[in-house]
Coordinates of C-alpha atoms in Angstrom, one line a residue:
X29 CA 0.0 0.0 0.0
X30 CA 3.1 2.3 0.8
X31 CA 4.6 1.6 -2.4
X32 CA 1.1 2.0 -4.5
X33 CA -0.5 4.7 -3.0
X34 CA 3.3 6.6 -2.7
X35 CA 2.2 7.7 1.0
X36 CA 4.7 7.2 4.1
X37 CA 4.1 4.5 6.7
X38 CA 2.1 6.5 8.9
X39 CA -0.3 7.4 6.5
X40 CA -0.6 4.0 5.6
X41 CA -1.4 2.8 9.2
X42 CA -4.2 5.5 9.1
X43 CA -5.6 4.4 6.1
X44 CA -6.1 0.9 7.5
X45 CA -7.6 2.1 10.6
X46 CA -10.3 4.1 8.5
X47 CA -10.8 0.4 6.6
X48 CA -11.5 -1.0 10.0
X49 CA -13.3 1.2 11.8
X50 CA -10.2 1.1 14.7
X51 CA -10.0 5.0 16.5
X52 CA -6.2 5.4 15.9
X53 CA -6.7 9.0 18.0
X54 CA -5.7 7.4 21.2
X55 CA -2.1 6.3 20.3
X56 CA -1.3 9.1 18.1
X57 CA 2.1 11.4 19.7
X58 CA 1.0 14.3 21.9
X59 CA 3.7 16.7 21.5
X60 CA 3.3 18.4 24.4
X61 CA 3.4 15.2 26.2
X62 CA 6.6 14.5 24.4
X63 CA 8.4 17.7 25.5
X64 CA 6.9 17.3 28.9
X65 CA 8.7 13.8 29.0
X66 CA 12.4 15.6 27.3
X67 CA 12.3 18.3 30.0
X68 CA 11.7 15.7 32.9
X69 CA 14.6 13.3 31.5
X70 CA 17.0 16.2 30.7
X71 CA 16.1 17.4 34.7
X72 CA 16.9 13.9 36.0
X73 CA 20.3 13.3 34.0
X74 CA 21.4 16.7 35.6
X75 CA 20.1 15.3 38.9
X76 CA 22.4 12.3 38.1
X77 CA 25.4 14.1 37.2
X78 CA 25.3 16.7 40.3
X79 CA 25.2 13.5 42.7
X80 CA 27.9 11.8 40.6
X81 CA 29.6 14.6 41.0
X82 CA 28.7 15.4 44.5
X83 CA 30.2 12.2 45.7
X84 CA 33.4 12.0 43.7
X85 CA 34.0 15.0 45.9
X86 CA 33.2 13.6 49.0
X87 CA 35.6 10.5 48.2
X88 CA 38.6 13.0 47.4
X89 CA 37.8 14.2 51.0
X90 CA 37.2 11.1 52.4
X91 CA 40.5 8.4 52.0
X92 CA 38.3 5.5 54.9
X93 CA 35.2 5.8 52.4
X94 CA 37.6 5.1 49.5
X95 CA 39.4 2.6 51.3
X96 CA 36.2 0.7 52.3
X97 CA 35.0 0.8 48.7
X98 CA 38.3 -0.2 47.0
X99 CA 39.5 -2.7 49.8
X100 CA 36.4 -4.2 51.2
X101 CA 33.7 -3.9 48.6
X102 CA 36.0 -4.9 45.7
X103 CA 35.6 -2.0 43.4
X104 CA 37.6 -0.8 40.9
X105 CA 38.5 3.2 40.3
X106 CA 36.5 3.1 36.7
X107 CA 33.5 1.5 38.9
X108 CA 33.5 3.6 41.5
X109 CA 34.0 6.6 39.0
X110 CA 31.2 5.5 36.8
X111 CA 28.4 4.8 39.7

């Protein structure tokens, strides 16, 4: 039908809702949704980072917290860098 009728995928999917009666309305991209969901994702990777950031500080400061990390726990300088 995509090739025949020379219309793009979504169009097509459109199409064969109309055929069959199917309400396509509901699962159809809300934009503003969308950007809601960027701008809440973008806000919690800068959460992340801050922390990450936060507590590679704190473990500068703190040579018994790295000690207990490296020594007991097992963890390597890229792990404890990258968590």
């Amino acid at each position: 039908m995509q090739e025949i009728e020379k219309i793009d995928f979504w169009d097509v999917i459109k199409e064969l809702a109309k055929m069959s009666n199917i309400d396509i309305e509901k699962y159809q991209l809300n934009t503003t949704k969308m950007a809601e969901y960027t701008d809440e994702k973008e806000k919690i990777k800068r959460i992340h980072k801050l922390a990450q950031q936060f507590f590679s500080e704190e473990l500068q400061k703190n040579k018994d917290a790295l000690l207990y990390l490296t020594q007991e726990r097992k963890l390597d300088a890229k792990t404890i860098k990258n968590f």
